[in-house]
Structure formats: C-alpha cells, structure tokens
C-alpha positions as YAML, in Angstrom:
chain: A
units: angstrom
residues:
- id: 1
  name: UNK
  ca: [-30.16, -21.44, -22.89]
- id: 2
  name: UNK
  ca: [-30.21, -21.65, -18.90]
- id: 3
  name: UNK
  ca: [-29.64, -18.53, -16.75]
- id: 4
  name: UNK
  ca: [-27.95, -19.14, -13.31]
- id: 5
  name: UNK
  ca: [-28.31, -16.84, -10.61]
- id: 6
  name: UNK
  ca: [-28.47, -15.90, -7.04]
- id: 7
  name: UNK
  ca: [-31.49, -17.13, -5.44]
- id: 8
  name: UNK
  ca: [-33.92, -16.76, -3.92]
- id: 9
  name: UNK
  ca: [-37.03, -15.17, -5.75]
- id: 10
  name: UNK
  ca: [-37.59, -11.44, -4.13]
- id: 11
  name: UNK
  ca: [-33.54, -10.88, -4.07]
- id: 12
  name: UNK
  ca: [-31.92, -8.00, -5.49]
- id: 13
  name: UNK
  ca: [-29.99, -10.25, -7.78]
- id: 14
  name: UNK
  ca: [-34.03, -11.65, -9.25]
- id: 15
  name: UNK
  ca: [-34.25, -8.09, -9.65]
- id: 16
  name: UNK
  ca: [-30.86, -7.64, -11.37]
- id: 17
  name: UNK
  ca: [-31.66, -10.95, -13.21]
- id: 18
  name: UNK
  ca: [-35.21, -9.15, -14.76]
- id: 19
  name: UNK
  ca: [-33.85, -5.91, -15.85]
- id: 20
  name: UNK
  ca: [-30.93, -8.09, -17.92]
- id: 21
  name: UNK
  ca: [-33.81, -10.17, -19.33]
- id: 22
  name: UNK
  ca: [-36.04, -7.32, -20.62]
- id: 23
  name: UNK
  ca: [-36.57, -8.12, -24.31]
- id: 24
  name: UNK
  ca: [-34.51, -11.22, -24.57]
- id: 25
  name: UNK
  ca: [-36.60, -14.63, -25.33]
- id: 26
  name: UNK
  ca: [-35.01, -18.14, -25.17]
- id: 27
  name: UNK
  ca: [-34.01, -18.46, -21.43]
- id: 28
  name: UNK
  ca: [-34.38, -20.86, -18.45]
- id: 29
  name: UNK
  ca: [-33.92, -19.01, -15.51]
- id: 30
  name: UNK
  ca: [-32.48, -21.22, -12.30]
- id: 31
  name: UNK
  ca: [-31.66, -20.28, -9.06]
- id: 32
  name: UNK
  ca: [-28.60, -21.51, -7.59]
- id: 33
  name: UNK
  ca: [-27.48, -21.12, -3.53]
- id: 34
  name: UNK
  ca: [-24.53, -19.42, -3.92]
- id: 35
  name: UNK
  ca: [-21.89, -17.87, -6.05]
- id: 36
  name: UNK
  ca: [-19.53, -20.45, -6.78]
- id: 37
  name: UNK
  ca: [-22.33, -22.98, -7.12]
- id: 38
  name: UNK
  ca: [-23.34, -20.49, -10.66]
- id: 39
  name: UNK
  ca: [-19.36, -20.85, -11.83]
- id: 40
  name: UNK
  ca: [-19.11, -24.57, -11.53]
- id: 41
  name: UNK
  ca: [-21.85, -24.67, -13.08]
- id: 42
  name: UNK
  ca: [-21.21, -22.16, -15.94]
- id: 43
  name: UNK
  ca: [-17.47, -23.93, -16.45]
- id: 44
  name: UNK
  ca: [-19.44, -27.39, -16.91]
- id: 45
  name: UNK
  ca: [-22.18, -25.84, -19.33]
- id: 46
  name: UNK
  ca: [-20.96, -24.49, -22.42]
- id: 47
  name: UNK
  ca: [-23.49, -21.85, -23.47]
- id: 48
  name: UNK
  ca: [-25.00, -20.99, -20.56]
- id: 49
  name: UNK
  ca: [-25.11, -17.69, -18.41]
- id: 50
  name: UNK
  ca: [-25.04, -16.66, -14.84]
- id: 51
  name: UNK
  ca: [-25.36, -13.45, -13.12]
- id: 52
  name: UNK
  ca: [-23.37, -12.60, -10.07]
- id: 53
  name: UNK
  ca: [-23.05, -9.51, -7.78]
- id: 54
  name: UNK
  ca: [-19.47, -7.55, -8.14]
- id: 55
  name: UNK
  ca: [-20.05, -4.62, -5.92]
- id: 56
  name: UNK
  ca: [-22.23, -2.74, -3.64]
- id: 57
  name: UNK
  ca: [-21.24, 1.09, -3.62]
- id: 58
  name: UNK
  ca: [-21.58, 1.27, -0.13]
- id: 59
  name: UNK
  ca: [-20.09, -2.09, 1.02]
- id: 60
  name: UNK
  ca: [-17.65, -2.17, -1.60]
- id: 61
  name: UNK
  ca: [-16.96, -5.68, -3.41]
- id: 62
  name: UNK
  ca: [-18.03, -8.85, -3.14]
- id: 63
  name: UNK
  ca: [-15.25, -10.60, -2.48]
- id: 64
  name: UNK
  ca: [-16.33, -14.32, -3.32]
- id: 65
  name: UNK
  ca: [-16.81, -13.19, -7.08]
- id: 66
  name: UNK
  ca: [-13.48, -11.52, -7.43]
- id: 67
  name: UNK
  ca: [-12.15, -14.65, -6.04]
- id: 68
  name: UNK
  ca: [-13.98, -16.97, -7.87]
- id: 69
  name: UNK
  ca: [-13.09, -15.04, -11.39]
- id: 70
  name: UNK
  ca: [-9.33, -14.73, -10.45]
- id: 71
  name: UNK
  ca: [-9.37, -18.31, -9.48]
- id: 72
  name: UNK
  ca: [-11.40, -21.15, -10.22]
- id: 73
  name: UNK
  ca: [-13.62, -19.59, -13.22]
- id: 74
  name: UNK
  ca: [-11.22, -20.50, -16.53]
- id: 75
  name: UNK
  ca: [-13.01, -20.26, -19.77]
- id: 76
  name: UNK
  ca: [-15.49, -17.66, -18.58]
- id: 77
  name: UNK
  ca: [-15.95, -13.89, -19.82]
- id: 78
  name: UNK
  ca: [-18.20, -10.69, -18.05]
- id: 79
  name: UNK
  ca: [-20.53, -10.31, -21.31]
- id: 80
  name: UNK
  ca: [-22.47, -8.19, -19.78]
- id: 81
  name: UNK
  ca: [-22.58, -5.19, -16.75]
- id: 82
  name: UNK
  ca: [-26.18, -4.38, -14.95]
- id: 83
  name: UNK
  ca: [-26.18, -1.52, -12.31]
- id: 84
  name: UNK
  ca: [-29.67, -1.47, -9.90]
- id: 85
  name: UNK
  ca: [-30.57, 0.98, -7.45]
- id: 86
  name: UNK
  ca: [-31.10, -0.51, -3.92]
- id: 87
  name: UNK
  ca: [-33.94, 0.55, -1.96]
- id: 88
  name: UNK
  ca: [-34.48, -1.38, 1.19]
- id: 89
  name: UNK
  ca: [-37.49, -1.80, 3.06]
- id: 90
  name: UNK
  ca: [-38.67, -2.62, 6.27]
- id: 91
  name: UNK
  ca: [-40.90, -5.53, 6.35]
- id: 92
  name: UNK
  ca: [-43.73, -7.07, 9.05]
- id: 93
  name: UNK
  ca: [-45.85, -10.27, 8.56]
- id: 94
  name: UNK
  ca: [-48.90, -7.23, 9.37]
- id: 95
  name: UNK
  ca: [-48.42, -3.62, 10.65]
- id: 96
  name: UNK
  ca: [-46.50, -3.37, 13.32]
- id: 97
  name: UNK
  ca: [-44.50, -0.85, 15.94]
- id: 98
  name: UNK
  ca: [-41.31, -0.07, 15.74]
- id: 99
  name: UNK
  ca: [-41.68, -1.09, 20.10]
- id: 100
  name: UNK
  ca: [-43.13, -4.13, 19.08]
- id: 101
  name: UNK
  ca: [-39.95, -5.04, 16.97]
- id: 102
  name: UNK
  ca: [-37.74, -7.60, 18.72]
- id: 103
  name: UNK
  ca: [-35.73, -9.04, 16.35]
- id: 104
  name: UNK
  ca: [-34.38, -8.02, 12.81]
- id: 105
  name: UNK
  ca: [-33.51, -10.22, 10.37]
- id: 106
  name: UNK
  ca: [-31.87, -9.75, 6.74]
- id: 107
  name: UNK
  ca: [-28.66, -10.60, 4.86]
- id: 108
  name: UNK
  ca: [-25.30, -9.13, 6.68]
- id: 109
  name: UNK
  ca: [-25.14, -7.13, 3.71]
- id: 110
  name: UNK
  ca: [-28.38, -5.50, 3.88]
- id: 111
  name: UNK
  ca: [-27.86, -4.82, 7.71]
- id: 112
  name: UNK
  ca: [-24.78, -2.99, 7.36]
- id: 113
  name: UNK
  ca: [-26.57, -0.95, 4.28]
- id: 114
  name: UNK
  ca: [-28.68, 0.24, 7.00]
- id: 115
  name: UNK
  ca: [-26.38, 0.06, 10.22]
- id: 116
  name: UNK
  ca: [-27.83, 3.62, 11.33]
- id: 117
  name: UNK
  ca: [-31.22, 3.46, 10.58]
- id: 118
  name: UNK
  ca: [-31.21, -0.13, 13.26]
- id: 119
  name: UNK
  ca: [-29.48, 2.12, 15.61]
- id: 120
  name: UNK
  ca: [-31.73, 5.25, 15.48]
- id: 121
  name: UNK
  ca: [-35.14, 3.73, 14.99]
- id: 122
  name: UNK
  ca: [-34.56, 0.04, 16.56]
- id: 123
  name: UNK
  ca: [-32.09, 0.26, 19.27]
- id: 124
  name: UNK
  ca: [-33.03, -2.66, 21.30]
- id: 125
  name: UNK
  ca: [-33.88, -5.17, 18.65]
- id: 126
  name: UNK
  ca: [-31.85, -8.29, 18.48]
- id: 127
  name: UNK
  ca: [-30.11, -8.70, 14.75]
- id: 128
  name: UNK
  ca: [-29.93, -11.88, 13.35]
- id: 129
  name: UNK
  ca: [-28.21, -12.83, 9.82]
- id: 130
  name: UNK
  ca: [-30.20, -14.15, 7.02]
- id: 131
  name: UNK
  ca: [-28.76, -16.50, 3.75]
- id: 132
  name: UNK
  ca: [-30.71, -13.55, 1.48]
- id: 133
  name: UNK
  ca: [-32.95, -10.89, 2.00]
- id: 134
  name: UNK
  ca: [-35.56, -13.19, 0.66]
- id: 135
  name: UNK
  ca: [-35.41, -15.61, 2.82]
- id: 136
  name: UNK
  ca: [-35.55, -12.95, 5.75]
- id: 137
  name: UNK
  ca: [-38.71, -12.18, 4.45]
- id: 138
  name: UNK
  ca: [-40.03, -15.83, 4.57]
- id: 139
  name: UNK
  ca: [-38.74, -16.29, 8.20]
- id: 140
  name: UNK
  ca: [-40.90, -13.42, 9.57]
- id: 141
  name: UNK
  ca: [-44.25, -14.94, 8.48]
- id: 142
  name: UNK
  ca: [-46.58, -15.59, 10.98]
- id: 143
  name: UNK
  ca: [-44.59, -13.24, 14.12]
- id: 144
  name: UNK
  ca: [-45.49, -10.54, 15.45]
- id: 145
  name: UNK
  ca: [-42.64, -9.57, 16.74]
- id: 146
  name: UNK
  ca: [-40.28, -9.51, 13.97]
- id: 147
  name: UNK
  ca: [-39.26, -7.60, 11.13]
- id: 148
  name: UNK
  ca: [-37.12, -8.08, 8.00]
- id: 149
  name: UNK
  ca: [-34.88, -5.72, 5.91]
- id: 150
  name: UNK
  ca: [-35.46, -6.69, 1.87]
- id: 151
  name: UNK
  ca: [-37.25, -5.32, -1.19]
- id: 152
  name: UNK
  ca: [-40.48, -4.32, -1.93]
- id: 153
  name: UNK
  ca: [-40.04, -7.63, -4.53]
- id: 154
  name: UNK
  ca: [-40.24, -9.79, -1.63]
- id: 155
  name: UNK
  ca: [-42.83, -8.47, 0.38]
- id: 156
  name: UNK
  ca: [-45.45, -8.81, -2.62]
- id: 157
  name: UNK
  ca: [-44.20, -12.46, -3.19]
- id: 158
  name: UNK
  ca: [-44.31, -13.21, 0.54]
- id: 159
  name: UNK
  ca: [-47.85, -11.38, 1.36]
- id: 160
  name: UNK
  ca: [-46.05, -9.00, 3.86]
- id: 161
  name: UNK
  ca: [-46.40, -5.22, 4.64]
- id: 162
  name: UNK
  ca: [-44.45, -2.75, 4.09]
- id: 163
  name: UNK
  ca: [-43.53, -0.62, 7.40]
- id: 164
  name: UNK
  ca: [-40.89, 2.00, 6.14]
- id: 165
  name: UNK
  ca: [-39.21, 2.45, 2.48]
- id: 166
  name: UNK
  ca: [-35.54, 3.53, 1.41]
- id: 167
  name: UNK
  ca: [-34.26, 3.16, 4.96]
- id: 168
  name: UNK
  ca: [-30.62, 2.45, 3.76]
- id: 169
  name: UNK
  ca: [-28.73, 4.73, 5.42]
- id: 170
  name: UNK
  ca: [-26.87, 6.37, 1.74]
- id: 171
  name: UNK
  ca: [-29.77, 6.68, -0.53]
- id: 172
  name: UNK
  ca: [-27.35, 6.42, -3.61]
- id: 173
  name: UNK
  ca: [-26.99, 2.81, -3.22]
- id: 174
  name: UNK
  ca: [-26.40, 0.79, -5.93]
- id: 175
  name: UNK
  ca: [-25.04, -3.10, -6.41]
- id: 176
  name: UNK
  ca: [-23.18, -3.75, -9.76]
- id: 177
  name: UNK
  ca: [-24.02, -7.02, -11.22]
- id: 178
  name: UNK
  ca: [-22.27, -9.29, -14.16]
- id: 179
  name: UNK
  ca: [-23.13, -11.59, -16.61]
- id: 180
  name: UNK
  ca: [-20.77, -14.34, -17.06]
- id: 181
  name: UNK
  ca: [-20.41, -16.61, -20.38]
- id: 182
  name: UNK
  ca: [-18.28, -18.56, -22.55]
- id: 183
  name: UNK
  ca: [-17.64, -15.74, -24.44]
- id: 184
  name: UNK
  ca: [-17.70, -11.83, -23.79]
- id: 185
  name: UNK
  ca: [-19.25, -9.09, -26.25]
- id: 186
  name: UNK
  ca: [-18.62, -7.43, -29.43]
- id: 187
  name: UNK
  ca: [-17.55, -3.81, -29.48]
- id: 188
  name: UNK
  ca: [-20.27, -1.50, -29.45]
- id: 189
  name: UNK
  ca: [-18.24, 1.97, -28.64]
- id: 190
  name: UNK
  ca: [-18.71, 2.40, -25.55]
- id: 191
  name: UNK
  ca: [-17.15, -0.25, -23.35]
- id: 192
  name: UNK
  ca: [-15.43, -1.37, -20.62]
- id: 193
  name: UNK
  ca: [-12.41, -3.92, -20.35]
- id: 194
  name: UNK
  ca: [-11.55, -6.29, -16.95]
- id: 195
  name: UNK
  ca: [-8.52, -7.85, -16.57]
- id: 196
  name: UNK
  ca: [-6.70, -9.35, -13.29]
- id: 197
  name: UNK
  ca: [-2.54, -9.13, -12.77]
- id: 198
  name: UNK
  ca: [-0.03, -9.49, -10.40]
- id: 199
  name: UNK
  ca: [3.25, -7.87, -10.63]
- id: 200
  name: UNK
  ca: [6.93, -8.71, -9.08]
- id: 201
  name: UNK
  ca: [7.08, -7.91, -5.32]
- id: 202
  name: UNK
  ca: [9.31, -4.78, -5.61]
- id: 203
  name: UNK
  ca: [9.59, -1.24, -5.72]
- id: 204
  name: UNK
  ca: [7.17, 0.79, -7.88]
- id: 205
  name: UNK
  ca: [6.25, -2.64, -9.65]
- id: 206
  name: UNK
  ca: [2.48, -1.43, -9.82]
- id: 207
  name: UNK
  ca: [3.34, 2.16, -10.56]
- id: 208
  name: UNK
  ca: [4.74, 1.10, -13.32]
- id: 209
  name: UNK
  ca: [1.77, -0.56, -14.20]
- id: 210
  name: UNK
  ca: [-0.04, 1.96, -13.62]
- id: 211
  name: UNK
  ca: [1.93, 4.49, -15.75]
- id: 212
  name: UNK
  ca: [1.04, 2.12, -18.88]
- id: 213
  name: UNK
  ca: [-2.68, 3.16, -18.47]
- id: 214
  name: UNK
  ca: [-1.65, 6.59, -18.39]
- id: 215
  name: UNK
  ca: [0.12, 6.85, -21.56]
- id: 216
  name: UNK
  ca: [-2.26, 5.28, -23.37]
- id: 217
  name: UNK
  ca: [-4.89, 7.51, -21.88]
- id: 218
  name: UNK
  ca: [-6.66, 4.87, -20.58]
- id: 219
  name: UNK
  ca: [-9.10, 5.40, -18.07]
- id: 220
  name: UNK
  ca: [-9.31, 3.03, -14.78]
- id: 221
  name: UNK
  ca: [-13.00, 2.82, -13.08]
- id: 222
  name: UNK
  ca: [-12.28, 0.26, -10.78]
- id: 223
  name: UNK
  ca: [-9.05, -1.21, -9.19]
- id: 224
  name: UNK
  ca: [-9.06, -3.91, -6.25]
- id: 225
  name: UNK
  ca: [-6.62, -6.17, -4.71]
- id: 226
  name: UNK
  ca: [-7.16, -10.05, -3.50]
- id: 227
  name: UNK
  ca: [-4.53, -12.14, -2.05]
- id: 228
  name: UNK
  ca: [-2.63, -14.06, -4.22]
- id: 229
  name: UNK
  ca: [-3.32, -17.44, -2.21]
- id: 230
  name: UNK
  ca: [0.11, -18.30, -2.44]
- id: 231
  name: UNK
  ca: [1.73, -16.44, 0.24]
- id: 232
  name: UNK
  ca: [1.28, -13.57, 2.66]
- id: 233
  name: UNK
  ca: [1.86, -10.02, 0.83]
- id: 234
  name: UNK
  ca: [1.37, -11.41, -2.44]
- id: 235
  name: UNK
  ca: [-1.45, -9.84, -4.59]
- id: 236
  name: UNK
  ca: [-3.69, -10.05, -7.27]
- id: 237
  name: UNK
  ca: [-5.33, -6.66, -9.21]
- id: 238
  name: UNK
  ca: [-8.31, -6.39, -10.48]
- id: 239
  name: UNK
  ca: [-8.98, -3.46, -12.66]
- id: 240
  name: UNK
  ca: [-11.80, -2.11, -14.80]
- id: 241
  name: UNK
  ca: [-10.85, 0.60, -17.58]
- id: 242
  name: UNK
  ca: [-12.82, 2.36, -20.24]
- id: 243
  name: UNK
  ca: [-12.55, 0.77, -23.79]
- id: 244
  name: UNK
  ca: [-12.95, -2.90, -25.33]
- id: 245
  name: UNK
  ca: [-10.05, -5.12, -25.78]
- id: 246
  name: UNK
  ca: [-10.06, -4.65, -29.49]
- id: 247
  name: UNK
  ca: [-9.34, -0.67, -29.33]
- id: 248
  name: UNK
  ca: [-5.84, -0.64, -30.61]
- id: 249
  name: UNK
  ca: [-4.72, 1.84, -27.32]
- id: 250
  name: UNK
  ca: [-5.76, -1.23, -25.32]
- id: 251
  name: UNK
  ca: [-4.06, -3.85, -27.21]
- id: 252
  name: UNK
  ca: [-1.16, -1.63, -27.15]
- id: 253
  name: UNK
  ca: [-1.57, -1.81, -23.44]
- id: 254
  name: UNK
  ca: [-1.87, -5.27, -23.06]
- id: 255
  name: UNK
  ca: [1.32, -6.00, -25.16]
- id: 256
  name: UNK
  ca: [3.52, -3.83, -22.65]
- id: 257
  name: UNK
  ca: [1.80, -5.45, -19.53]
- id: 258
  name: UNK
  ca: [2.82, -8.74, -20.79]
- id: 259
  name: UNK
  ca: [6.46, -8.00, -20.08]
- id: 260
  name: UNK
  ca: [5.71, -5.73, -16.54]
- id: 261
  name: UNK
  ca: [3.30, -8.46, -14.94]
- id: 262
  name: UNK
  ca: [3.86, -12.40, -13.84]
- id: 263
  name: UNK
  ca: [0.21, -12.92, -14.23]
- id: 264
  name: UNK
  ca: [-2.17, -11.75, -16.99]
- id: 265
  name: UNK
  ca: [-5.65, -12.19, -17.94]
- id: 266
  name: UNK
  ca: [-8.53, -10.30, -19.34]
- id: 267
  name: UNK
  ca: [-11.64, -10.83, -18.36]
- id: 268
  name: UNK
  ca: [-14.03, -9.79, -20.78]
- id: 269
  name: UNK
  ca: [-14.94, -6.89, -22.12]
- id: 270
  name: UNK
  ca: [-18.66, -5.36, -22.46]
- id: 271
  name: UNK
  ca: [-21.06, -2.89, -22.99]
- id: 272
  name: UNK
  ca: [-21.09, 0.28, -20.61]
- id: 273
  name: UNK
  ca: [-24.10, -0.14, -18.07]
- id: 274
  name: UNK
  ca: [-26.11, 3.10, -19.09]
...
C-alpha cells in the first residue's frame, strides 16, 4: 500500500506522516508537491492513503484541503485524525548572530506562526517565502547570512544548527492532520463524524441546521465555511461533531438534514485523535 504525503523530508507533515505510521508495516511512503497532487492521486489509486494538513490552531484552516474535499475528492473518506505539536526553530548553516541575520526564509505559514518573534528579535531582516519549511532549510546551506524557520527534523537531515527553539509566538501550537482513503473507519466509541452542506439562501436556513445538532445532543468541534464556487454569497459548511456515523443519534441527524440542506455529504468518520 503507498502513502502520499506532503513533502519534503524534515516537514511537519514527515513528522505527522511518522507518528501515523508507528506500528503499522506494509507501506510505501511517497512524497508528493502539493495537496491536490495527493487527491488526484488517491481518486486514481484505489487502496492507497494520503495525509494532508486540515488546520493549524493558530492560522486556522488550510483552505486548499477543505476545498479539495468539498470539491474535487469523490470517493474519498478521513480514516484517520493525527494532532502534532509544532515547535519551530530557528536555523543557521553554523552559529550565527541574530545581527548577522539578513534574510529569513520559511513557509508563509511558519512566518506568520512566529510574526512577533521576527519583529522583536530580527527587525531588519528581509523575509522571504519558502515552498516548505524543509526546503527553507536546504536554501540556507552554505550562507552566512541567513537563517530559516523549520523543525528540529530538518536541521538534523540538513546538517544545520540550531540557534533558538519554540520561537512560535503561541506555544500551544498544534496542526491537525488527516488521513484520506477509499474507505473511512469502523466505530471504536469514541469518534468523530465530518460532513460538508449547504443550505437555501434564506433566513435562519443554518440555524435551523444548527438546531438539529442540538436536539440530538450532538456536539460540533469544528464548523467552517468555503464558497460555494457557484456564485458570490453562496456557501459551503464544513462541520466536525462528536460520534461516528453509525450512532443511531447521528443517523437520526442525517435523515432530518436531508430535507433542511441542498447539498449533503459525509465525509468520514474516525477515531478521536487522543
């Protein structure tokens, strides 16, 4: 069974990819570039995985994997939920001073996780955008007047040093990763359900919706909305609630959403990250 996911090595997603892989035999891991690069994939490979980032709790979601999954990713489940702390690190090709630092380079992502830490300890360094924090890494070989923002992954793979650790600027940062398959998992108890809707453009359409989670006593952990791509103020909603899609108060929810929504379709449903 092939893998998919984010490359490259010394990424937070590797990292994701590692902890998901602890004490599972049989895969072939492959990096791909980018996110919908893993779904085409996936939809063209029956019985494979991939593992995509959903949300950072600082930057909020990731927007291309909501989109993808809403959109262009039919006949794939989330099987599976990983949650990693992120610890950022400030990297050097050698030991270096924070005077000496002219340019910083990491993923936008990565940047903004530690906006204030730039401003505080590195106000006159230039920013530049990397593809990953990875390859930010790679690009500061060999200068000396450079520095990268990534994990402490990528500075052993990459012979760097380490100048400064957990400089995000929240130091309960995490990124929420899922796996994507064929087919999502079997109750275990403690689960969680995803499903995307949109409802009629009118008043209290999505209360109502709303008000069907509440009788059932269902509880919502996540709830986002993406443009419909159809037309301006036209939505999508992506929501995350407590319970597998076998629970009979969820199947009793999905059976009244049917007739409140124009657009319905679960997700998957999987095991509670713990």
């Amino acid at each position: 069974m092939n893998i998919y996911y984010l490359g490259p090595r010394g990424t937070f997603s590797e990292q994701a990819l590692l902890n998901y892989l602890k004490q599972k035999d049989g895969y072939c891991v492959e990096e791909l570039k980018t996110i919908p690069d893993i779904v085409t994939r996936l939809r063209a490979n029956k019985g494979d995985e991939g593992l995509v980032p959903v949300e950072n709790s600082i930057e909020g979601t990731v927007n291309v994997t909501l989109d993808m999954m809403i959109n262009d990713a039919e006949g794939l489940k989330i099987k599976e939920e990983i949650v990693i702390p992120i610890s950022h690190c400030l990297i050097a090709d050698e030991i270096i001073d924070f005077e000496d630092i002219k340019t910083i380079i990491s993923h936008p992502q990565a940047l903004a996780q530690c906006r204030e830490y730039i401003r505080k300890n590195l106000p006159n360094a230039t920013v530049v955008n990397a593809d990953s924090t990875a390859k930010a890494v790679e690009e500061i070989k060999n200068r000396d007047d450079a520095a990268a923002i990534g994990n402490a992954r990528a500075a052993e793979i990459y012979d760097a040093k380490i100048i400064d650790r957990d400089i995000q600027d929240v130091k309960n940062n995490f990124t929420r990763f899922i796996v994507l398959a064929h087919e999502d998992s079997q109750y275990t108890g403690c689960d969680k359900t995803t499903l995307v809707f949109s409802v009629p453009n009118e008043p209290g359409s999505l209360y109502n919706i709303l008000g069907v989670f509440a009788d059932e006593n269902i509880n919502m952990t996540k709830i986002e909305s993406r443009p419909s791509r159809k037309k301006i103020g036209e939505y999508v909603f992506w929501v995350d609630i407590e319970g597998h899609r076998c629970d009979n108060r969820i199947i009793k929810a999905l059976e009244v959403l049917k007739g409140k929504t124009e657009f319905l379709k679960v997700l998957g449903s999987y095991p509670k990250y713990k």
